[in-house]
Structure formats: C-alpha cells, structure tokens
mmCIF file of C-alpha atoms in Angstrom:
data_model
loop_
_atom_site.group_PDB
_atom_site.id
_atom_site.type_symbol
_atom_site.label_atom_id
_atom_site.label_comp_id
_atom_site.label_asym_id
_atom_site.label_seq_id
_atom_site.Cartn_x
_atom_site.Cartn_y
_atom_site.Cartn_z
ATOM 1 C CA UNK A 1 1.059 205.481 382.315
ATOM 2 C CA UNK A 2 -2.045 207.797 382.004
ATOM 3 C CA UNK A 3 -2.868 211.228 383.103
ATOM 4 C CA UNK A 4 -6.597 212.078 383.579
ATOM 5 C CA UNK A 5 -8.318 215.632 383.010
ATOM 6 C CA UNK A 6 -10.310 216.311 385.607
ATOM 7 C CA UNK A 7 -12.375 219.150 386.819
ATOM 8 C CA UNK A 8 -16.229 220.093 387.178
ATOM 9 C CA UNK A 9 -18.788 220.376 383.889
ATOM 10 C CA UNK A 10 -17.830 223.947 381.679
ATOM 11 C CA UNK A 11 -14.468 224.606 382.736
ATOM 12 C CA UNK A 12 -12.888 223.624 379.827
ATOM 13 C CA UNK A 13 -11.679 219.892 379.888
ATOM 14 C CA UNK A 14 -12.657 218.738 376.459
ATOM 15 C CA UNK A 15 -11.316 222.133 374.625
ATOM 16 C CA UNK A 16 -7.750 221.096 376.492
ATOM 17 C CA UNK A 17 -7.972 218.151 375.688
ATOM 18 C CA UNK A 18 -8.369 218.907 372.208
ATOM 19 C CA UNK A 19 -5.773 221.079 372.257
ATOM 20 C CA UNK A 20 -3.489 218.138 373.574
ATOM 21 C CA UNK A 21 -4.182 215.378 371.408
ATOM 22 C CA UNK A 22 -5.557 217.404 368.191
ATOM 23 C CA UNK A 23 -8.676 214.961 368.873
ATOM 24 C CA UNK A 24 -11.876 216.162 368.290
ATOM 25 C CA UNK A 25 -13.710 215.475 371.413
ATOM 26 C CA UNK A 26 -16.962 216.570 371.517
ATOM 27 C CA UNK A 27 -17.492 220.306 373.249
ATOM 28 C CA UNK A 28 -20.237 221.995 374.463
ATOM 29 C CA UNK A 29 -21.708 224.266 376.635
ATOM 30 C CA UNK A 30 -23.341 221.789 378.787
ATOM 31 C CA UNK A 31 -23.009 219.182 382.118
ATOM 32 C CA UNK A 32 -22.338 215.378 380.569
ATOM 33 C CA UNK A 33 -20.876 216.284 377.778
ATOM 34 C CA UNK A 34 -18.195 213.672 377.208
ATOM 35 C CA UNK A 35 -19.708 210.409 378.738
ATOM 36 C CA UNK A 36 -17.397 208.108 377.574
ATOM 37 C CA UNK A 37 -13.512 209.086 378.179
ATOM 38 C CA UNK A 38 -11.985 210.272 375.495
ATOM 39 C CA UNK A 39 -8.142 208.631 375.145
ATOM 40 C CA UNK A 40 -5.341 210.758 373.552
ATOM 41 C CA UNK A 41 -1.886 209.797 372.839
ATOM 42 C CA UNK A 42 0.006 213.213 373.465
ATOM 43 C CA UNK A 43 3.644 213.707 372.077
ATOM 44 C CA UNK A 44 6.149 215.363 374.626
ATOM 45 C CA UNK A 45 7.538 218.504 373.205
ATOM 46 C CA UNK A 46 11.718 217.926 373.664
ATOM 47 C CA UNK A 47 13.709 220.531 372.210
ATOM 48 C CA UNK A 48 16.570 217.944 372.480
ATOM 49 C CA UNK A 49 14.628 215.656 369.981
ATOM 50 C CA UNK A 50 15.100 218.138 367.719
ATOM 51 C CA UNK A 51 18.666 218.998 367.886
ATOM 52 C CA UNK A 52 19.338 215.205 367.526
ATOM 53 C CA UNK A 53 17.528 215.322 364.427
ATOM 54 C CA UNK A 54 19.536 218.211 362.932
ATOM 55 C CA UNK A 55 23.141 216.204 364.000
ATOM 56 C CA UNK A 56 22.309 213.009 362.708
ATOM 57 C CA UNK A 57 19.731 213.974 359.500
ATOM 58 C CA UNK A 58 17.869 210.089 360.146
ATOM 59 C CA UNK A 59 15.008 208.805 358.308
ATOM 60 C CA UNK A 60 12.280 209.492 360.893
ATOM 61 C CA UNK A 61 12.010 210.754 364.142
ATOM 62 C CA UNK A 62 9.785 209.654 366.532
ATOM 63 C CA UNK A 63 8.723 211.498 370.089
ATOM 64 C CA UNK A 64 7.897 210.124 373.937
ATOM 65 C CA UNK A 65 4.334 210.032 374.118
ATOM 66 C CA UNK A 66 1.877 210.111 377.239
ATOM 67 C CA UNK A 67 -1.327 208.956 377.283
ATOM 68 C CA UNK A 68 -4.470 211.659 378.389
ATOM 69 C CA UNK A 69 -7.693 210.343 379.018
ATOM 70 C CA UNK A 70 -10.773 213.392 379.258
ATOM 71 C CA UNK A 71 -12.935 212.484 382.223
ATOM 72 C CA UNK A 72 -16.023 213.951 382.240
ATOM 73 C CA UNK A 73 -17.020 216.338 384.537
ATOM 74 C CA UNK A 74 -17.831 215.675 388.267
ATOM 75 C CA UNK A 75 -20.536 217.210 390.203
ATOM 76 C CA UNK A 76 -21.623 217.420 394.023
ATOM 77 C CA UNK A 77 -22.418 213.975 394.811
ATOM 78 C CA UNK A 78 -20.670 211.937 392.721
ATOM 79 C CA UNK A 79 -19.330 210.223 395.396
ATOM 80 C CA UNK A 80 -23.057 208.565 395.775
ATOM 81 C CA UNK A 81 -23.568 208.257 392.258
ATOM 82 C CA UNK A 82 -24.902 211.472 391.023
ATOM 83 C CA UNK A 83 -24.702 212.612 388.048
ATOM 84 C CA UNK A 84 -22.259 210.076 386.148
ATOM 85 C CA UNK A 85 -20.699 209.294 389.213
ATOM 86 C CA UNK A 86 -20.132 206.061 389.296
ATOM 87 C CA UNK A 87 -18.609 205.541 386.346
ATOM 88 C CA UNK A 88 -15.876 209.134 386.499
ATOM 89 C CA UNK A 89 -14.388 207.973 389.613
ATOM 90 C CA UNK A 90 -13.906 204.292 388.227
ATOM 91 C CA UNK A 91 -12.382 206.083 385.535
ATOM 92 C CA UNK A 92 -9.832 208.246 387.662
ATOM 93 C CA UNK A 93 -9.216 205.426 389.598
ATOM 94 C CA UNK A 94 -7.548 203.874 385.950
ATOM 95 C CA UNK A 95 -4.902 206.947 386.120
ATOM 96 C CA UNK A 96 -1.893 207.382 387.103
ATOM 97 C CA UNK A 97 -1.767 211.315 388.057
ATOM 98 C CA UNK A 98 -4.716 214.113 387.735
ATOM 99 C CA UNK A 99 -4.873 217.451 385.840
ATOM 100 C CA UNK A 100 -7.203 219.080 387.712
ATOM 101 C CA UNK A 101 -8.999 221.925 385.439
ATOM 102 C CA UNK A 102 -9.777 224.796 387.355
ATOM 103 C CA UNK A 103 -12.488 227.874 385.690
ATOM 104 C CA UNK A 104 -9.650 231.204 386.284
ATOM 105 C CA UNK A 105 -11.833 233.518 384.220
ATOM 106 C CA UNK A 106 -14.989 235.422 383.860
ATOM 107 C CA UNK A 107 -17.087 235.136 381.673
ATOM 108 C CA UNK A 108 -21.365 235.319 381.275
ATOM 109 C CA UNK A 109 -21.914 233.217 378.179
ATOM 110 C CA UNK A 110 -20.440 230.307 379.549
ATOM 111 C CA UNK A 111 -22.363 228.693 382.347
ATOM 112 C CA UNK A 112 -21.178 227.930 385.905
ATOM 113 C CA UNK A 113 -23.060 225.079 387.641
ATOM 114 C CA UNK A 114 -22.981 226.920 390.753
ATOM 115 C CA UNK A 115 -23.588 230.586 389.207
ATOM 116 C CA UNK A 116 -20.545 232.232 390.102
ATOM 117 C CA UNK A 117 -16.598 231.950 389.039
ATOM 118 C CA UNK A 118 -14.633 230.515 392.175
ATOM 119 C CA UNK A 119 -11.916 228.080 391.544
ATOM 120 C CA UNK A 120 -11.306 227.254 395.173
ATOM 121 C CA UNK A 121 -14.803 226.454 395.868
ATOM 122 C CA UNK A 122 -14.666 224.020 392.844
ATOM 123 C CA UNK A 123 -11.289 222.785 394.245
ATOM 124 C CA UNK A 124 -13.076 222.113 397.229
ATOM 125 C CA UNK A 125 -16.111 220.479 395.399
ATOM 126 C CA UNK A 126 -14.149 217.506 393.581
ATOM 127 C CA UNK A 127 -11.379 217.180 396.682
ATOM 128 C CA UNK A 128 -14.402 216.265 398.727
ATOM 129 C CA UNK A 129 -16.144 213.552 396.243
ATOM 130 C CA UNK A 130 -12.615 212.056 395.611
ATOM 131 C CA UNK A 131 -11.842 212.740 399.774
ATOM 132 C CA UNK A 132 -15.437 211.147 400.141
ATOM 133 C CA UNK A 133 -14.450 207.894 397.482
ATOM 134 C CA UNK A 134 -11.772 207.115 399.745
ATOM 135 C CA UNK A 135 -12.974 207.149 402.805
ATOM 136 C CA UNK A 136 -15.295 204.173 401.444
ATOM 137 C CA UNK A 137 -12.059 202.434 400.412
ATOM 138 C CA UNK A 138 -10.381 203.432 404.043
ATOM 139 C CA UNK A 139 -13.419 202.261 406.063
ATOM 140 C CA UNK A 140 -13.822 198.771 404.515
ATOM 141 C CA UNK A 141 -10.251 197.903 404.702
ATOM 142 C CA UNK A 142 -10.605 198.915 408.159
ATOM 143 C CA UNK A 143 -12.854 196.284 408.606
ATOM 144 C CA UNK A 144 -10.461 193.561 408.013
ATOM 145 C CA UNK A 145 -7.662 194.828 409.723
ATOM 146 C CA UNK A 146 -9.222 195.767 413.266
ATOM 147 C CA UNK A 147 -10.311 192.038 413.179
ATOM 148 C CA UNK A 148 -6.833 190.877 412.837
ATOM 149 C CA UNK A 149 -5.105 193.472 415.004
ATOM 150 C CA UNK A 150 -7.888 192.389 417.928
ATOM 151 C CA UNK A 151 -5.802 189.464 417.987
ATOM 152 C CA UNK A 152 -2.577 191.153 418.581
ATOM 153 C CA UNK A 153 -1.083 190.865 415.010
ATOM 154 C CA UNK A 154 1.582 193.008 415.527
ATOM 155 C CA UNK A 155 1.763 194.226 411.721
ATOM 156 C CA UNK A 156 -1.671 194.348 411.849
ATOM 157 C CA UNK A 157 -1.728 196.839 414.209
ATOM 158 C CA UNK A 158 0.615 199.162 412.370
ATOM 159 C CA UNK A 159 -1.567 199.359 410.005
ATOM 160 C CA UNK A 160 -4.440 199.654 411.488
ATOM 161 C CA UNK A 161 -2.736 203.180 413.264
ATOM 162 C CA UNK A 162 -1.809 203.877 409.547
ATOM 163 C CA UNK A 163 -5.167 203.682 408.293
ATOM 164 C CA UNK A 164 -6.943 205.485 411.315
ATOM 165 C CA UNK A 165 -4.447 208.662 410.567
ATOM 166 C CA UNK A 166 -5.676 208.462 407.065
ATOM 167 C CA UNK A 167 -9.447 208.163 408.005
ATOM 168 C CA UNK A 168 -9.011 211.129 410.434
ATOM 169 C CA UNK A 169 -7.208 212.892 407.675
ATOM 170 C CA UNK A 170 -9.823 212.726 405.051
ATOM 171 C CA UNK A 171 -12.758 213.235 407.625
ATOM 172 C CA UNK A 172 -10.882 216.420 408.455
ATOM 173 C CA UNK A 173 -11.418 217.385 404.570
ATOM 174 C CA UNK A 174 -6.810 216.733 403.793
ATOM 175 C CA UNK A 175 -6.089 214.533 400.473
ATOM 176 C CA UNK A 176 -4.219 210.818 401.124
ATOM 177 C CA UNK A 177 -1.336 213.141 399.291
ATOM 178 C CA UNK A 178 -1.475 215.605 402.199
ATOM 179 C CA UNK A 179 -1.051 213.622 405.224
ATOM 180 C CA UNK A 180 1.727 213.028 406.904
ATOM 181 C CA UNK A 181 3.163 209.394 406.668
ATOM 182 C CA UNK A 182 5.837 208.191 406.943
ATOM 183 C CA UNK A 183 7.958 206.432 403.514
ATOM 184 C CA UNK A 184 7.907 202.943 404.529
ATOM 185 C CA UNK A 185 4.409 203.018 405.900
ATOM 186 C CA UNK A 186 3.287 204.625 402.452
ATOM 187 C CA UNK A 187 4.464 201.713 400.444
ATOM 188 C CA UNK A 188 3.370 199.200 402.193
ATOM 189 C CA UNK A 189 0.002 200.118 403.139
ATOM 190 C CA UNK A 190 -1.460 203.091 401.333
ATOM 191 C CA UNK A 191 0.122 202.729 397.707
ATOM 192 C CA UNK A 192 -1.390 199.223 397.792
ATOM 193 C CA UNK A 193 -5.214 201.017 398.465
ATOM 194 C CA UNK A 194 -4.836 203.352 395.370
ATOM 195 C CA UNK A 195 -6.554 206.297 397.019
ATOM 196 C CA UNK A 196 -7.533 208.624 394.121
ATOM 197 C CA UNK A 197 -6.209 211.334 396.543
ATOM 198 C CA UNK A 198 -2.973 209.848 396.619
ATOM 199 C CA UNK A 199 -2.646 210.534 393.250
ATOM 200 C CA UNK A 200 -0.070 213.519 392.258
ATOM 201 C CA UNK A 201 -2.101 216.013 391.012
ATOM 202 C CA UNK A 202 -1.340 219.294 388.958
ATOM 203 C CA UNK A 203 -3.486 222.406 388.990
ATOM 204 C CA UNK A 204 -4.366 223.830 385.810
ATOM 205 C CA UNK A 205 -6.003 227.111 385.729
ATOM 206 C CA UNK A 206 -7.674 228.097 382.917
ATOM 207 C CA UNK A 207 -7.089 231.586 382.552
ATOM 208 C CA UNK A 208 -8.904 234.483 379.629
ATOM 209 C CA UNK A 209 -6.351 235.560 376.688
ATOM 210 C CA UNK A 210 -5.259 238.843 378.854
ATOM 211 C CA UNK A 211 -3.912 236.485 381.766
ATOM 212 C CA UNK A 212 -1.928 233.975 379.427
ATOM 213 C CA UNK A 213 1.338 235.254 380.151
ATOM 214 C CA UNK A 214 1.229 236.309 384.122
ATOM 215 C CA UNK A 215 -1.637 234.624 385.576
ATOM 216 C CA UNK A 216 -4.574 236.595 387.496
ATOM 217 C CA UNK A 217 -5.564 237.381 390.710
ATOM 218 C CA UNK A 218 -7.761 233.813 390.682
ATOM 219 C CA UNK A 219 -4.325 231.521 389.921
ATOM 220 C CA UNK A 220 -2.575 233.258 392.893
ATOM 221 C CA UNK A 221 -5.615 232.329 395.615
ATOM 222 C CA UNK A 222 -5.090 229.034 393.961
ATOM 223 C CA UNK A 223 -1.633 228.670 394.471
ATOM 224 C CA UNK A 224 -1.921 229.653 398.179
ATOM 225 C CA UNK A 225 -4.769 227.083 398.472
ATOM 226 C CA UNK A 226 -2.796 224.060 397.332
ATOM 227 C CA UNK A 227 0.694 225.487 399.198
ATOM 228 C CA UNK A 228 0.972 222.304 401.856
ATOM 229 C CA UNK A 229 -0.450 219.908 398.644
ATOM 230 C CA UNK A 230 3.288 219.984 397.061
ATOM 231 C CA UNK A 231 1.563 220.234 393.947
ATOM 232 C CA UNK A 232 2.486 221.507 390.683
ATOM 233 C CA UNK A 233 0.056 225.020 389.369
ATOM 234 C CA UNK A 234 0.222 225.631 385.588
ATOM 235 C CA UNK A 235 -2.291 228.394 383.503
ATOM 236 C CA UNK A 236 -2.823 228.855 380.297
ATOM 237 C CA UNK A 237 -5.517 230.319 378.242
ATOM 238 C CA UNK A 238 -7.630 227.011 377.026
ATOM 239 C CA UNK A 239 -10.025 228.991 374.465
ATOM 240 C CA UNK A 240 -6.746 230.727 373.173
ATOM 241 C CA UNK A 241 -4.629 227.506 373.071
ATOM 242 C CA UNK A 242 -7.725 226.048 370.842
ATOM 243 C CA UNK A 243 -7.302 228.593 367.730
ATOM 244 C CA UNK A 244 -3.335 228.001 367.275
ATOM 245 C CA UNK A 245 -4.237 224.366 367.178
ATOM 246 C CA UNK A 246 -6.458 224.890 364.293
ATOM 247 C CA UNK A 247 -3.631 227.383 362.544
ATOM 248 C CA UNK A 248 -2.310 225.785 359.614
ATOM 249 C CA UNK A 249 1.435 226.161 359.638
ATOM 250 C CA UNK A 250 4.050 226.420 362.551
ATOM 251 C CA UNK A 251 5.141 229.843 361.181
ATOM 252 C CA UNK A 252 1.299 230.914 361.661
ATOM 253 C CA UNK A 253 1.332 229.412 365.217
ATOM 254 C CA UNK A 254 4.631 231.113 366.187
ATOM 255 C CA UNK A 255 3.089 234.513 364.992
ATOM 256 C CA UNK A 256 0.295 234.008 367.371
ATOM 257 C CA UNK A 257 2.524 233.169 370.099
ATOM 258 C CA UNK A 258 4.689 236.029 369.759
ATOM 259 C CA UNK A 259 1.387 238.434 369.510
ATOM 260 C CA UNK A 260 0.535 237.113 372.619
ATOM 261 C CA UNK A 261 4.014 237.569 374.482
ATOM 262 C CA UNK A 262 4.652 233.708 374.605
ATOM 263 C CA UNK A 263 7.645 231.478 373.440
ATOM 264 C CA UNK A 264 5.341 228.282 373.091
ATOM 265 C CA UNK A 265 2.304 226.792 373.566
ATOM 266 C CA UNK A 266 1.099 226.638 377.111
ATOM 267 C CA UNK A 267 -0.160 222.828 376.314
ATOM 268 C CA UNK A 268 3.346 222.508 375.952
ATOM 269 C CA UNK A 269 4.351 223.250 379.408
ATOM 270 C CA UNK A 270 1.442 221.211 380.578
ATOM 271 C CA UNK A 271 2.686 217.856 378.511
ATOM 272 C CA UNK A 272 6.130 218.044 379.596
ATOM 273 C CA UNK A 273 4.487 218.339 383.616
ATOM 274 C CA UNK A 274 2.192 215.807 383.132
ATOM 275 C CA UNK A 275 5.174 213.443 382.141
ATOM 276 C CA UNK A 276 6.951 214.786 384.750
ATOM 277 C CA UNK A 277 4.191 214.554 386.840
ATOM 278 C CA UNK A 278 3.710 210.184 386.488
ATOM 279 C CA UNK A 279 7.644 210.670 387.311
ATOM 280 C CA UNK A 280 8.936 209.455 383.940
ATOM 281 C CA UNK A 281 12.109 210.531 381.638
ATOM 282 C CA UNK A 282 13.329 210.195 378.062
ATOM 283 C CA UNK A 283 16.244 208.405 376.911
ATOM 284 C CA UNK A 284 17.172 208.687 372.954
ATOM 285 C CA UNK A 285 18.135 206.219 370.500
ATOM 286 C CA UNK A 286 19.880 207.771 367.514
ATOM 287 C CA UNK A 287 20.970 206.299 364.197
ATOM 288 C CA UNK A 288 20.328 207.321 360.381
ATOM 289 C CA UNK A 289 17.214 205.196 360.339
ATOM 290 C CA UNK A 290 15.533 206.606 363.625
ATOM 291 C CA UNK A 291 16.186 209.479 366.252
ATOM 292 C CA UNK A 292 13.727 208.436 368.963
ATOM 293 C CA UNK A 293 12.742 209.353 372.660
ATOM 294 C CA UNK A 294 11.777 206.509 374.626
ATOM 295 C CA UNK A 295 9.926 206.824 377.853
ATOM 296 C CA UNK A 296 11.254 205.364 380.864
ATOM 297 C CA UNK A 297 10.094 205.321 384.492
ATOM 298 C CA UNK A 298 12.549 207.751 387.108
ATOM 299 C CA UNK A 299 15.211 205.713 388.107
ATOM 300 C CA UNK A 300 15.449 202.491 385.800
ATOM 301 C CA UNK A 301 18.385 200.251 384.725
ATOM 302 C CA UNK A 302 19.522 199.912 381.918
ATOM 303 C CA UNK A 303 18.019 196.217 380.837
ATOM 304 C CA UNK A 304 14.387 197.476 382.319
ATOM 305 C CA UNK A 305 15.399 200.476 379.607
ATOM 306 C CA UNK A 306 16.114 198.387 376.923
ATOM 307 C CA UNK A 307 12.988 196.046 377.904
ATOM 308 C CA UNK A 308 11.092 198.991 376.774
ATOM 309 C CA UNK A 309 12.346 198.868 372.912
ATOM 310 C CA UNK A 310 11.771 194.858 373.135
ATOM 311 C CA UNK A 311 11.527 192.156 376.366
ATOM 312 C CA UNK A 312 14.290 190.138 374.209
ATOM 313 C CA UNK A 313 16.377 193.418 374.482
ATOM 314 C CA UNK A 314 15.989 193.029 378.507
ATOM 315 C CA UNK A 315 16.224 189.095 378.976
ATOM 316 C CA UNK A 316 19.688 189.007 376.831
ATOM 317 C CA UNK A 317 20.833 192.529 378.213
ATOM 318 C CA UNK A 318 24.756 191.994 377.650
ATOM 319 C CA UNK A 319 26.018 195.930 378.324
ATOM 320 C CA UNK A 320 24.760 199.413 377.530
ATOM 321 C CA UNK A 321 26.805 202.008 375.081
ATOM 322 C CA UNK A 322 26.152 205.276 376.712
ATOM 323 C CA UNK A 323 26.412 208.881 375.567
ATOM 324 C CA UNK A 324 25.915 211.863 377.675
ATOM 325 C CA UNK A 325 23.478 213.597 375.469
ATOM 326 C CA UNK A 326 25.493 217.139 376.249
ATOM 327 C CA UNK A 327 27.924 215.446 375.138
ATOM 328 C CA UNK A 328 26.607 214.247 371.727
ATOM 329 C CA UNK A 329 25.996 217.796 370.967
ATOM 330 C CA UNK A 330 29.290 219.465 372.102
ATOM 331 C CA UNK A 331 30.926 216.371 369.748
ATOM 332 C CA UNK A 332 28.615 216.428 366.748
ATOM 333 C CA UNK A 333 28.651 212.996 366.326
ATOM 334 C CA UNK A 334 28.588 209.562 367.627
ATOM 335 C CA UNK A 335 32.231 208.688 365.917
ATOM 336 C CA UNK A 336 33.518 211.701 367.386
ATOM 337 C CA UNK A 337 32.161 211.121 370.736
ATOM 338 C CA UNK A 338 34.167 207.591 370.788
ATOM 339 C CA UNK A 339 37.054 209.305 369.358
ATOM 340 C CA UNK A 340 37.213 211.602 372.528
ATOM 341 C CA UNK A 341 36.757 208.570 374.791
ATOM 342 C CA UNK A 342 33.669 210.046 376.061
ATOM 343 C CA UNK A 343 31.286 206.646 375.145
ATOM 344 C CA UNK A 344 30.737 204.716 378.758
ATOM 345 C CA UNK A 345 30.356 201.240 378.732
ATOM 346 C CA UNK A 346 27.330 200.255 381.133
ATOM 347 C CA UNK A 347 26.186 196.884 382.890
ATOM 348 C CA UNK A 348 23.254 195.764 384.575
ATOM 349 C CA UNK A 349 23.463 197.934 387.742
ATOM 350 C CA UNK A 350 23.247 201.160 385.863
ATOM 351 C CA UNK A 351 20.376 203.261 386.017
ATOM 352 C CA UNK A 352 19.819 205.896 382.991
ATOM 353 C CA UNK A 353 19.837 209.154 383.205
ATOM 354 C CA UNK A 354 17.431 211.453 381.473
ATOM 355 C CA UNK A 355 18.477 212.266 378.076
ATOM 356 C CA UNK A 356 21.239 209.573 378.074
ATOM 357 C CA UNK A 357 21.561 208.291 374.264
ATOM 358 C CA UNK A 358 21.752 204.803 374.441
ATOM 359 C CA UNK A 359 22.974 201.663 372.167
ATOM 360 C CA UNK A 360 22.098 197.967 373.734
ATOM 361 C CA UNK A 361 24.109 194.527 373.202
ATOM 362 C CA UNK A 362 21.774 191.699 373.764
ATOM 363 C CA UNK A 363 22.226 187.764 372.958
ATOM 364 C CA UNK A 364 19.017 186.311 373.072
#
C-alpha cells in the first residue's frame, strides 16, 4: 500500500519527502524537478512500539512501515499531456491514497508558476486534471455499457445510471470521492474503475516557521474548501521540518521542537495519517528476539494477519494467542498477563484489533 505526494511544481514535495524517508531526492527551485518518482519506505512513529521495547528489553525492534512515492509536480494540462503529464497521472494511478501538497506561505524567492500564493486556486488546478483524467476513464466505459443496457440488461442499466451521476459529477467540477453513491453501487462499479478522484486524499499545507503550531489564515480557507470532501487537513512547516532532519541527535531535535512550541515532528503526524489514511493498523509481535509492528489492513482475521509474517503462517492457521496491548502494559509481562487469565484464545473468525499483541499456532 502506497501513498503518493502530490501537488503543483515549488510547493515543496521533494523537501517533504525528504523529510519522510531521510532520502535525498533531488530539490530545486524549478518545474520537473523529480522526473522519475522517488520511492521511500517511511517508518510509522508508535509510541506503543516503544513502551513494548522498554517491558520486554528484545534484541531488535522493528517498526510498521508505509511506502511514499514523490510524484512530480503537475501543471495545467496534464490531463492532455503537458508538461510530464502522461507519465504523473500513470503514476498516481499506482497509489493507494494522495497527499496533496498545498503552498500556505509567502514567500518572493521561491517561485509560483502562476505568480501569486493561492492554495485553493492550486487545489482547483490539480482537482481538475485528475477530475479531467477521469472523465476519459468514465466516458469510455460508458461506451460499453450503453451498448449493453440498449438491450435491456437490467444490471447494465444500473450502471449505466451509476456512471452518468459520476460523469455529471465530474463535469460539474466534484471529485469521484465527493459524489453521492450509494455503498453497494460503489463497490461494484466505481472501485473497479480506479478513479484517481476516488482516491482518499489528505491536505497538507505547507505552512512558514511562524504558522507551525496554529496554522494561518491560508490553512483555514483550505479547510472550508475541502469541508463536503471528508478529507483529512494537516500543516506543518516543510522548510522547518527539513533542518531537524539533518540535526544529529534526538536530544538536538527535541530542543528544536520545544523552541518551536511542538511535541514532535509534524512529518510525524503526517505518517501516522497517511497510514491511517490507506485504512491500515498495527498489530505487535513481542518476544526477547523481536518487538515488531506489523501492518495489517482495517478489519482482518487473524490467519490473513498471520499471512502477513509468512503465507505458511495463514494456510496452517491453528488459533491465535491474543493480548490486549493495554493490557500487556498494566501486567508488565506476557507470564503475568496469563497468570491473570487475561490471554484470549482466538480462531479463524476473529478479526484483530489495532495494537492487539499476537502469538500464532500453525501446522503446516
């Protein structure tokens, strides 16, 4: 599961990315900058990884991950191949959810393609190219199913109505995301298109130093913008975000962070919503070899869960040894959990909770 960056040229993708994945993409102060995505591998900050690590002591300790891929910057017209436009709305397609940068600051030595600071304007910019992108995708399924419901295919015609309300919808300048349909008729007919505006999306505004901690004036117009979107709106102050990165130790980085009036890293927030965002949770495996988080889609069982440490793990699922992980803490300790009776015993039908710490029996 991937989350792409995207956003229009000089708004500060690459630096965020950076800041993500402690990759070095390249950043400058010009339009087609990054050509070819850039892939990082981003750890999920979990504050419960940590306090597994201090109860158990094990040998290593290894973090959920989420993959970020750095799209290069759209511009008017991409839809019809301008710019590199082609080849960044291929690569949005390949996602899974958007961060979608947006410029929340002034400033005159970094250029604006258009020549003046207006995040709702470049909102509007990228909705329509993506907007524009499906309606290609709308019109030539369309095609198809008209020819099929002329001859009174009844589930043809459903969704033939379905994908009219969708054309009308994005010819009226709304996101797939935005229109109303109903559940059943999403999952049968739209999820199957992948609209890149059916994507979830979260806002990120990228905010000067002064507006780290409260926002400014341009994050609230944005918020009010995306209200009927049910999308997520996150700032943080990219250019500020960039020096901690390159501070040295944590102690230095926590320093800065308290200068600035912050308890962490406003990446930070934006990891943990991305991975929030491509609706996925954590469940831990803990022992004196390994405390690890393992990533998990919203609502699986427990064999897909242990599928993810190994497929033989999922094929010879026998039962699940489950630990509330509040309850790991308030215990200490695995043994003592079991001697309170507070281990569950869990078959096939279960589906894991976030944070659950788990042990699998499997015969393979």
């Amino acid at each position: 599961m991937k989350a792409g960056i995207v956003g229009l040229p000089n708004v500060g993708k690459s630096t965020l990315f950076n800041c993500l994945s402690n990759a070095k993409a390249q950043s400058a102060n010009f339009p087609f900058c990054t050509i070819e995505p850039n892939i990082g591998v981003v750890n999920v900050p979990d504050s419960r990884l940590e306090k597994l690590e201090e109860l158990v002591n094990p040998e290593r300790v290894l973090p959920a991950t989420v993959e970020i891929v750095d799209i290069a910057g759209l511009v008017k017209g991409a839809s019809k191949g301008e710019g590199l436009g082609n080849q960044f709305l291929g690569n949005i397609r390949e996602t899974d959810a958007i961060l979608h940068v947006l410029r929340c600051f002034d400033n005159d030595n970094i250029v604006h393609l258009d020549g003046s600071v207006d995040p709702i304007r470049d909102k509007e910019t990228i909705d329509m190219e993506l907007q524009l992108k499906d309606l290609e995708t709308v019109d030539k399924k369309l095609e198809k199913v008209k020819r099929a419901a002329r001859t009174g295919n009844k589930d043809a015609q459903k969704e033939e109505a379905v994908l009219l309300a969708i054309k009308n919808g994005l010819e009226a300048g709304s996101s797939v995301r935005a229109i109303e349909i109903d559940e059943e008729s999403r999952i049968e007919f739209v999820k199957p298109l992948q609209f890149i505006t059916d994507k979830p999306v979260m806002y990120v505004c990228n905010v000067d130093e002064d507006a780290a901690v409260d926002g400014n004036s341009y994050v609230e117009k944005v918020k009010e913008a995306v209200a009927a979107e049910n999308a997520e709106v996150i700032f943080l102050a990219v250019g500020t975000e960039a020096d901690i990165t390159e501070l040295e130790t944590y102690e230095e980085r926590q320093m800065f962070l308290e200068d600035l009036g912050l308890e962490e890293p406003g990446s930070a927030k934006l990891i943990r919503g991305a991975y929030k965002l491509l609706d996925l949770e954590t469940y831990f495996t803990a022992g004196v070899k390994e405390v690890r988080a393992w990533t998990i889609p919203v609502g699986a069982t427990a064999p897909q869960a242990a599928g993810v440490i190994h497929t033989d793990f999922e094929k010879g699922f026998i039962r699940a040894e489950v630990i509330a992980y509040d309850d790991y803490v308030a215990f200490g300790s695995e043994s003592k959990v079991k001697e309170a009776g507070k281990m569950r015993v869990e078959g096939k039908e279960y589906i894991v909770k976030d944070g659950d710490v788990m042990h699998f029996r499997f015969n393979v």
